[in-house]
Amino acid sequence: MPGSGLLGPARAAIIIAVIHTRSLASASLLAATALVLTACGGGQPPASPAAGTEVTATVARGGEGPAFTYDPTLVPAGATVTVTSAEQDGSTVTTLRVSGLVPNRTYGAHAHTQPCTAAAGADAGPHYQFSEDPVTPSVDPSYANPMNEIWLDVTTDANGAGESTSTDPWVFPDDRRAESVVLHEEPTATHAGHAGTAGGRPGCTTVDF
């Protein structure tokens, strides 16, 4: 009845239909928004960076490592070496940080195939190469170069500290990874017949790449 506060059957049906239509429109809007967010990457959390490795070691003469000096005049005992390495977008990014070395000096530095030992720097083996040179020692710039190897030549400041970074356009295969970073007494040569050479090996740090 008019003024009674009760809805007639027809009016109630119209109201229910309107509510239902609005509900469907809201659901469609939410679904469309979800599709847009997903397409733009906003519907998912950002990808986490690939796990990497980091080692910080104090250089010692002998002992169990992981960092050794074989020439304390160039790599003094007590110096520190930090190596970080991680896979990023199909590349391998490696950073070397040093302190306590000889001031204002450039050291060659490379990733090598074997871990360090207390006995000799030669035990770290040759440079790690993503594409391996069939000829040894490898001094061909086609193989001994900073894109096929990890070169980390570092120049120290007046306090004996320095940092360098290498970005290589590949990632390690699971069955063949570098195992150390060797400090050399000279900057790395690049010319044919000497490519990759950098003199003696006064220091070495084992790294679990």
PDB file of C-alpha atoms in Angstrom:
ATOM      1  CA  MET A   1       0.000   0.000   0.000  1.00  0.00           C
ATOM      2  CA  PRO A   2       1.245   3.576  -0.678  1.00  0.00           C
ATOM      3  CA  GLY A   3       3.042   5.021   2.332  1.00  0.00           C
ATOM      4  CA  SER A   4       3.154   1.670   4.102  1.00  0.00           C
ATOM      5  CA  GLY A   5       6.990   1.319   3.605  1.00  0.00           C
ATOM      6  CA  LEU A   6       6.595  -2.041   1.908  1.00  0.00           C
ATOM      7  CA  LEU A   7       7.794  -2.644  -1.676  1.00  0.00           C
ATOM      8  CA  GLY A   8       5.537  -4.211  -4.212  1.00  0.00           C
ATOM      9  CA  PRO A   9       6.740  -7.282  -6.079  1.00  0.00           C
ATOM     10  CA  ALA A  10       7.433  -5.349  -9.295  1.00  0.00           C
ATOM     11  CA  ARG A  11       9.434  -2.585  -7.575  1.00  0.00           C
ATOM     12  CA  ALA A  12      11.459  -5.136  -5.594  1.00  0.00           C
ATOM     13  CA  ALA A  13      12.314  -7.032  -8.773  1.00  0.00           C
ATOM     14  CA  ILE A  14      13.539  -3.833 -10.477  1.00  0.00           C
ATOM     15  CA  ILE A  15      15.798  -2.951  -7.524  1.00  0.00           C
ATOM     16  CA  ILE A  16      17.272  -6.454  -7.399  1.00  0.00           C
ATOM     17  CA  ALA A  17      17.996  -6.332 -11.130  1.00  0.00           C
ATOM     18  CA  VAL A  18      19.795  -2.974 -10.784  1.00  0.00           C
ATOM     19  CA  ILE A  19      21.939  -4.266  -7.912  1.00  0.00           C
ATOM     20  CA  HIS A  20      22.780  -7.384  -9.877  1.00  0.00           C
ATOM     21  CA  THR A  21      23.766  -5.362 -12.965  1.00  0.00           C
ATOM     22  CA  ARG A  22      26.008  -3.086 -10.921  1.00  0.00           C
ATOM     23  CA  SER A  23      27.656  -6.108  -9.295  1.00  0.00           C
ATOM     24  CA  LEU A  24      28.441  -7.602 -12.691  1.00  0.00           C
ATOM     25  CA  ALA A  25      29.892  -4.299 -13.902  1.00  0.00           C
ATOM     26  CA  SER A  26      32.100  -4.059 -10.828  1.00  0.00           C
ATOM     27  CA  ALA A  27      33.307  -7.608 -11.297  1.00  0.00           C
ATOM     28  CA  SER A  28      34.092  -6.926 -14.962  1.00  0.00           C
ATOM     29  CA  LEU A  29      35.982  -3.778 -14.031  1.00  0.00           C
ATOM     30  CA  LEU A  30      38.028  -5.662 -11.442  1.00  0.00           C
ATOM     31  CA  ALA A  31      38.802  -8.425 -13.922  1.00  0.00           C
ATOM     32  CA  ALA A  32      39.883  -5.938 -16.580  1.00  0.00           C
ATOM     33  CA  THR A  33      42.074  -4.129 -14.062  1.00  0.00           C
ATOM     34  CA  ALA A  34      43.727  -7.415 -13.068  1.00  0.00           C
ATOM     35  CA  LEU A  35      44.451  -8.192 -16.726  1.00  0.00           C
ATOM     36  CA  VAL A  36      46.045  -4.777 -17.266  1.00  0.00           C
ATOM     37  CA  LEU A  37      48.150  -5.081 -14.124  1.00  0.00           C
ATOM     38  CA  THR A  38      49.304  -8.548 -15.129  1.00  0.00           C
ATOM     39  CA  ALA A  39      50.204  -7.433 -18.658  1.00  0.00           C
ATOM     40  CA  CYS A  40      52.202  -4.510 -17.272  1.00  0.00           C
ATOM     41  CA  GLY A  41      53.920  -6.630 -14.670  1.00  0.00           C
ATOM     42  CA  GLY A  42      52.110  -4.860 -11.852  1.00  0.00           C
ATOM     43  CA  GLY A  43      50.111  -7.905 -10.865  1.00  0.00           C
ATOM     44  CA  GLN A  44      53.191  -9.814  -9.761  1.00  0.00           C
ATOM     45  CA  PRO A  45      56.031  -8.996  -7.335  1.00  0.00           C
ATOM     46  CA  PRO A  46      59.286  -7.871  -8.969  1.00  0.00           C
ATOM     47  CA  ALA A  47      61.694 -10.654  -9.815  1.00  0.00           C
ATOM     48  CA  SER A  48      64.383 -11.244  -7.216  1.00  0.00           C
ATOM     49  CA  PRO A  49      67.997 -10.925  -8.343  1.00  0.00           C
ATOM     50  CA  ALA A  50      69.804 -14.183  -8.931  1.00  0.00           C
ATOM     51  CA  ALA A  51      71.639 -15.585  -5.959  1.00  0.00           C
ATOM     52  CA  GLY A  52      75.352 -14.925  -6.024  1.00  0.00           C
ATOM     53  CA  THR A  53      78.436 -15.476  -3.954  1.00  0.00           C
ATOM     54  CA  GLU A  54      80.568 -13.252  -1.762  1.00  0.00           C
ATOM     55  CA  VAL A  55      83.794 -13.906   0.093  1.00  0.00           C
ATOM     56  CA  THR A  56      85.770 -11.524   2.274  1.00  0.00           C
ATOM     57  CA  ALA A  57      89.135 -12.806   3.423  1.00  0.00           C
ATOM     58  CA  THR A  58      92.245 -11.621   5.198  1.00  0.00           C
ATOM     59  CA  VAL A  59      95.392 -12.513   3.325  1.00  0.00           C
ATOM     60  CA  ALA A  60      97.767 -14.817   5.201  1.00  0.00           C
ATOM     61  CA  ARG A  61     101.137 -16.413   4.647  1.00  0.00           C
ATOM     62  CA  GLY A  62     100.378 -20.113   4.750  1.00  0.00           C
ATOM     63  CA  GLY A  63      97.583 -21.514   6.893  1.00  0.00           C
ATOM     64  CA  GLU A  64      94.242 -22.765   5.619  1.00  0.00           C
ATOM     65  CA  GLY A  65      93.158 -19.743   3.594  1.00  0.00           C
ATOM     66  CA  PRO A  66      91.031 -18.897   1.750  1.00  0.00           C
ATOM     67  CA  ALA A  67      93.394 -16.011   0.856  1.00  0.00           C
ATOM     68  CA  PHE A  68      97.154 -16.401   0.565  1.00  0.00           C
ATOM     69  CA  THR A  69     100.178 -14.258  -0.180  1.00  0.00           C
ATOM     70  CA  TYR A  70     103.204 -15.668  -1.957  1.00  0.00           C
ATOM     71  CA  ASP A  71     105.018 -12.319  -2.085  1.00  0.00           C
ATOM     72  CA  PRO A  72     104.352 -10.146   0.996  1.00  0.00           C
ATOM     73  CA  THR A  73     106.087  -7.161  -0.586  1.00  0.00           C
ATOM     74  CA  LEU A  74     103.297  -6.951  -3.182  1.00  0.00           C
ATOM     75  CA  VAL A  75     100.422  -8.537  -1.245  1.00  0.00           C
ATOM     76  CA  PRO A  76     101.110  -7.980   2.458  1.00  0.00           C
ATOM     77  CA  ALA A  77      99.741 -10.392   5.040  1.00  0.00           C
ATOM     78  CA  GLY A  78      96.756  -8.739   6.670  1.00  0.00           C
ATOM     79  CA  ALA A  79      95.465  -7.200   3.440  1.00  0.00           C
ATOM     80  CA  THR A  80      91.790  -7.884   2.749  1.00  0.00           C
ATOM     81  CA  VAL A  81      90.143  -9.155  -0.420  1.00  0.00           C
ATOM     82  CA  THR A  82      86.407  -9.193  -1.131  1.00  0.00           C
ATOM     83  CA  VAL A  83      84.957 -10.855  -4.232  1.00  0.00           C
ATOM     84  CA  THR A  84      81.267 -10.786  -5.126  1.00  0.00           C
ATOM     85  CA  SER A  85      79.747 -12.449  -8.169  1.00  0.00           C
ATOM     86  CA  ALA A  86      76.163 -12.829  -9.364  1.00  0.00           C
ATOM     87  CA  GLU A  87      74.202 -13.694 -12.488  1.00  0.00           C
ATOM     88  CA  GLN A  88      72.154 -10.786 -13.846  1.00  0.00           C
ATOM     89  CA  ASP A  89      70.022 -11.008 -17.007  1.00  0.00           C
ATOM     90  CA  GLY A  90      72.205 -13.678 -18.592  1.00  0.00           C
ATOM     91  CA  SER A  91      75.493 -12.016 -17.627  1.00  0.00           C
ATOM     92  CA  THR A  92      77.973 -12.582 -14.810  1.00  0.00           C
ATOM     93  CA  VAL A  93      78.907  -9.494 -12.805  1.00  0.00           C
ATOM     94  CA  THR A  94      81.984  -9.828 -10.586  1.00  0.00           C
ATOM     95  CA  THR A  95      83.440  -7.182  -8.286  1.00  0.00           C
ATOM     96  CA  LEU A  96      86.833  -7.181  -6.579  1.00  0.00           C
ATOM     97  CA  ARG A  97      87.583  -4.938  -3.588  1.00  0.00           C
ATOM     98  CA  VAL A  98      90.997  -4.817  -1.941  1.00  0.00           C
ATOM     99  CA  SER A  99      92.617  -2.956   0.916  1.00  0.00           C
ATOM    100  CA  GLY A 100      96.047  -3.034   2.515  1.00  0.00           C
ATOM    101  CA  LEU A 101      97.923  -3.545  -0.750  1.00  0.00           C
ATOM    102  CA  VAL A 102     100.817  -1.461  -2.091  1.00  0.00           C
ATOM    103  CA  PRO A 103      99.550   2.109  -2.673  1.00  0.00           C
ATOM    104  CA  ASN A 104      99.208   3.569  -6.162  1.00  0.00           C
ATOM    105  CA  ARG A 105      99.854   0.315  -7.986  1.00  0.00           C
ATOM    106  CA  THR A 106      97.948  -1.576 -10.697  1.00  0.00           C
ATOM    107  CA  TYR A 107      97.553  -5.311 -10.190  1.00  0.00           C
ATOM    108  CA  GLY A 108      96.372  -7.741 -12.821  1.00  0.00           C
ATOM    109  CA  ALA A 109      93.538  -9.912 -11.504  1.00  0.00           C
ATOM    110  CA  HIS A 110      91.599 -12.774 -13.054  1.00  0.00           C
ATOM    111  CA  ALA A 111      89.309 -15.654 -12.172  1.00  0.00           C
ATOM    112  CA  HIS A 112      91.150 -18.989 -12.303  1.00  0.00           C
ATOM    113  CA  THR A 113      90.027 -22.579 -12.693  1.00  0.00           C
ATOM    114  CA  GLN A 114      91.286 -24.086  -9.415  1.00  0.00           C
ATOM    115  CA  PRO A 115      91.158 -23.122  -5.736  1.00  0.00           C
ATOM    116  CA  CYS A 116      94.188 -21.551  -4.057  1.00  0.00           C
ATOM    117  CA  THR A 117      96.659 -23.482  -1.950  1.00  0.00           C
ATOM    118  CA  ALA A 118      99.179 -22.261   0.597  1.00  0.00           C
ATOM    119  CA  ALA A 119     102.027 -23.692  -1.472  1.00  0.00           C
ATOM    120  CA  ALA A 120     102.056 -21.650  -4.694  1.00  0.00           C
ATOM    121  CA  GLY A 121      99.977 -19.364  -6.869  1.00  0.00           C
ATOM    122  CA  ALA A 122     100.466 -21.732  -9.817  1.00  0.00           C
ATOM    123  CA  ASP A 123      98.168 -24.238  -8.083  1.00  0.00           C
ATOM    124  CA  ALA A 124      95.175 -22.040  -9.040  1.00  0.00           C
ATOM    125  CA  GLY A 125      95.577 -23.234 -12.633  1.00  0.00           C
ATOM    126  CA  PRO A 126      94.973 -21.151 -15.769  1.00  0.00           C
ATOM    127  CA  HIS A 127      92.430 -18.390 -16.276  1.00  0.00           C
ATOM    128  CA  TYR A 128      88.823 -19.510 -16.417  1.00  0.00           C
ATOM    129  CA  GLN A 129      87.584 -19.222 -20.013  1.00  0.00           C
ATOM    130  CA  PHE A 130      83.944 -19.571 -21.009  1.00  0.00           C
ATOM    131  CA  SER A 131      85.054 -20.710 -24.468  1.00  0.00           C
ATOM    132  CA  GLU A 132      88.205 -22.743 -23.867  1.00  0.00           C
ATOM    133  CA  ASP A 133      91.289 -22.193 -25.994  1.00  0.00           C
ATOM    134  CA  PRO A 134      92.488 -25.572 -27.390  1.00  0.00           C
ATOM    135  CA  VAL A 135      96.065 -24.259 -27.132  1.00  0.00           C
ATOM    136  CA  THR A 136      97.824 -23.863 -23.767  1.00  0.00           C
ATOM    137  CA  PRO A 137      99.035 -21.568 -22.460  1.00  0.00           C
ATOM    138  CA  SER A 138      96.319 -19.372 -23.888  1.00  0.00           C
ATOM    139  CA  VAL A 139      97.794 -16.111 -25.226  1.00  0.00           C
ATOM    140  CA  ASP A 140      95.500 -15.661 -28.235  1.00  0.00           C
ATOM    141  CA  PRO A 141      93.331 -12.526 -27.892  1.00  0.00           C
ATOM    142  CA  SER A 142      90.463 -14.465 -29.453  1.00  0.00           C
ATOM    143  CA  TYR A 143      90.272 -16.434 -26.198  1.00  0.00           C
ATOM    144  CA  ALA A 144      92.338 -14.439 -23.702  1.00  0.00           C
ATOM    145  CA  ASN A 145      90.156 -11.351 -23.521  1.00  0.00           C
ATOM    146  CA  PRO A 146      87.869  -9.686 -20.936  1.00  0.00           C
ATOM    147  CA  MET A 147      84.666 -10.968 -22.578  1.00  0.00           C
ATOM    148  CA  ASN A 148      85.715 -14.633 -22.494  1.00  0.00           C
ATOM    149  CA  GLU A 149      87.534 -14.436 -19.141  1.00  0.00           C
ATOM    150  CA  ILE A 150      86.883 -12.526 -15.919  1.00  0.00           C
ATOM    151  CA  TRP A 151      89.423  -9.706 -15.770  1.00  0.00           C
ATOM    152  CA  LEU A 152      89.505  -7.609 -12.612  1.00  0.00           C
ATOM    153  CA  ASP A 153      92.646  -5.465 -12.886  1.00  0.00           C
ATOM    154  CA  VAL A 154      92.604  -3.060  -9.965  1.00  0.00           C
ATOM    155  CA  THR A 155      94.526   0.138  -9.230  1.00  0.00           C
ATOM    156  CA  THR A 156      95.019   1.022  -5.582  1.00  0.00           C
ATOM    157  CA  ASP A 157      94.770   4.493  -4.113  1.00  0.00           C
ATOM    158  CA  ALA A 158      97.178   6.211  -1.724  1.00  0.00           C
ATOM    159  CA  ASN A 159      95.898   3.946   1.059  1.00  0.00           C
ATOM    160  CA  GLY A 160      96.327   0.695  -0.854  1.00  0.00           C
ATOM    161  CA  ALA A 161      92.601   0.227  -1.483  1.00  0.00           C
ATOM    162  CA  GLY A 162      90.870  -0.300  -4.809  1.00  0.00           C
ATOM    163  CA  GLU A 163      87.832  -1.733  -6.576  1.00  0.00           C
ATOM    164  CA  SER A 164      87.066  -3.116 -10.037  1.00  0.00           C
ATOM    165  CA  THR A 165      84.085  -4.763 -11.735  1.00  0.00           C
ATOM    166  CA  SER A 166      83.824  -7.170 -14.665  1.00  0.00           C
ATOM    167  CA  THR A 167      80.621  -7.868 -16.624  1.00  0.00           C
ATOM    168  CA  ASP A 168      80.731 -10.920 -18.905  1.00  0.00           C
ATOM    169  CA  PRO A 169      77.939 -11.798 -21.386  1.00  0.00           C
ATOM    170  CA  TRP A 170      77.511 -15.364 -20.113  1.00  0.00           C
ATOM    171  CA  VAL A 171      76.823 -17.384 -16.978  1.00  0.00           C
ATOM    172  CA  PHE A 172      78.765 -20.312 -15.585  1.00  0.00           C
ATOM    173  CA  PRO A 173      77.630 -23.801 -16.609  1.00  0.00           C
ATOM    174  CA  ASP A 174      76.880 -25.902 -13.543  1.00  0.00           C
ATOM    175  CA  ASP A 175      79.682 -28.366 -14.239  1.00  0.00           C
ATOM    176  CA  ARG A 176      82.499 -25.892 -14.942  1.00  0.00           C
ATOM    177  CA  ARG A 177      82.959 -22.841 -12.763  1.00  0.00           C
ATOM    178  CA  ALA A 178      85.858 -20.629 -11.715  1.00  0.00           C
ATOM    179  CA  GLU A 179      87.250 -21.335  -8.241  1.00  0.00           C
ATOM    180  CA  SER A 180      89.584 -18.463  -7.364  1.00  0.00           C
ATOM    181  CA  VAL A 181      90.753 -14.925  -8.075  1.00  0.00           C
ATOM    182  CA  VAL A 182      94.496 -14.410  -8.489  1.00  0.00           C
ATOM    183  CA  LEU A 183      96.275 -11.079  -8.034  1.00  0.00           C
ATOM    184  CA  HIS A 184      99.146 -10.600 -10.490  1.00  0.00           C
ATOM    185  CA  GLU A 185     102.149  -8.331 -10.242  1.00  0.00           C
ATOM    186  CA  GLU A 186     101.493  -6.434 -13.504  1.00  0.00           C
ATOM    187  CA  PRO A 187      98.525  -5.080 -15.499  1.00  0.00           C
ATOM    188  CA  THR A 188      97.061  -7.562 -17.976  1.00  0.00           C
ATOM    189  CA  ALA A 189      98.548  -7.593 -21.483  1.00  0.00           C
ATOM    190  CA  THR A 190      96.204  -7.676 -24.476  1.00  0.00           C
ATOM    191  CA  HIS A 191      98.453  -8.121 -27.543  1.00  0.00           C
ATOM    192  CA  ALA A 192      98.838 -11.366 -29.491  1.00  0.00           C
ATOM    193  CA  GLY A 193     101.317 -13.816 -28.023  1.00  0.00           C
ATOM    194  CA  HIS A 194     100.981 -12.238 -24.570  1.00  0.00           C
ATOM    195  CA  ALA A 195      97.231 -11.714 -24.184  1.00  0.00           C
ATOM    196  CA  GLY A 196      96.062 -12.395 -20.656  1.00  0.00           C
ATOM    197  CA  THR A 197      99.532 -12.472 -19.126  1.00  0.00           C
ATOM    198  CA  ALA A 198     100.221 -10.292 -16.089  1.00  0.00           C
ATOM    199  CA  GLY A 199     103.444 -11.500 -14.527  1.00  0.00           C
ATOM    200  CA  GLY A 200     103.794 -13.391 -11.259  1.00  0.00           C
ATOM    201  CA  ARG A 201     101.066 -14.415  -8.819  1.00  0.00           C
ATOM    202  CA  PRO A 202     101.724 -12.724  -5.462  1.00  0.00           C
ATOM    203  CA  GLY A 203      98.243 -13.420  -4.064  1.00  0.00           C
ATOM    204  CA  CYS A 204      95.246 -15.717  -4.431  1.00  0.00           C
ATOM    205  CA  THR A 205      91.757 -15.980  -2.923  1.00  0.00           C
ATOM    206  CA  THR A 206      89.543 -19.059  -3.221  1.00  0.00           C
ATOM    207  CA  VAL A 207      86.022 -18.099  -4.334  1.00  0.00           C
ATOM    208  CA  ASP A 208      82.981 -20.371  -4.558  1.00  0.00           C
ATOM    209  CA  PHE A 209      81.632 -18.947  -7.844  1.00  0.00           C
TER     210      PHE A 209
END
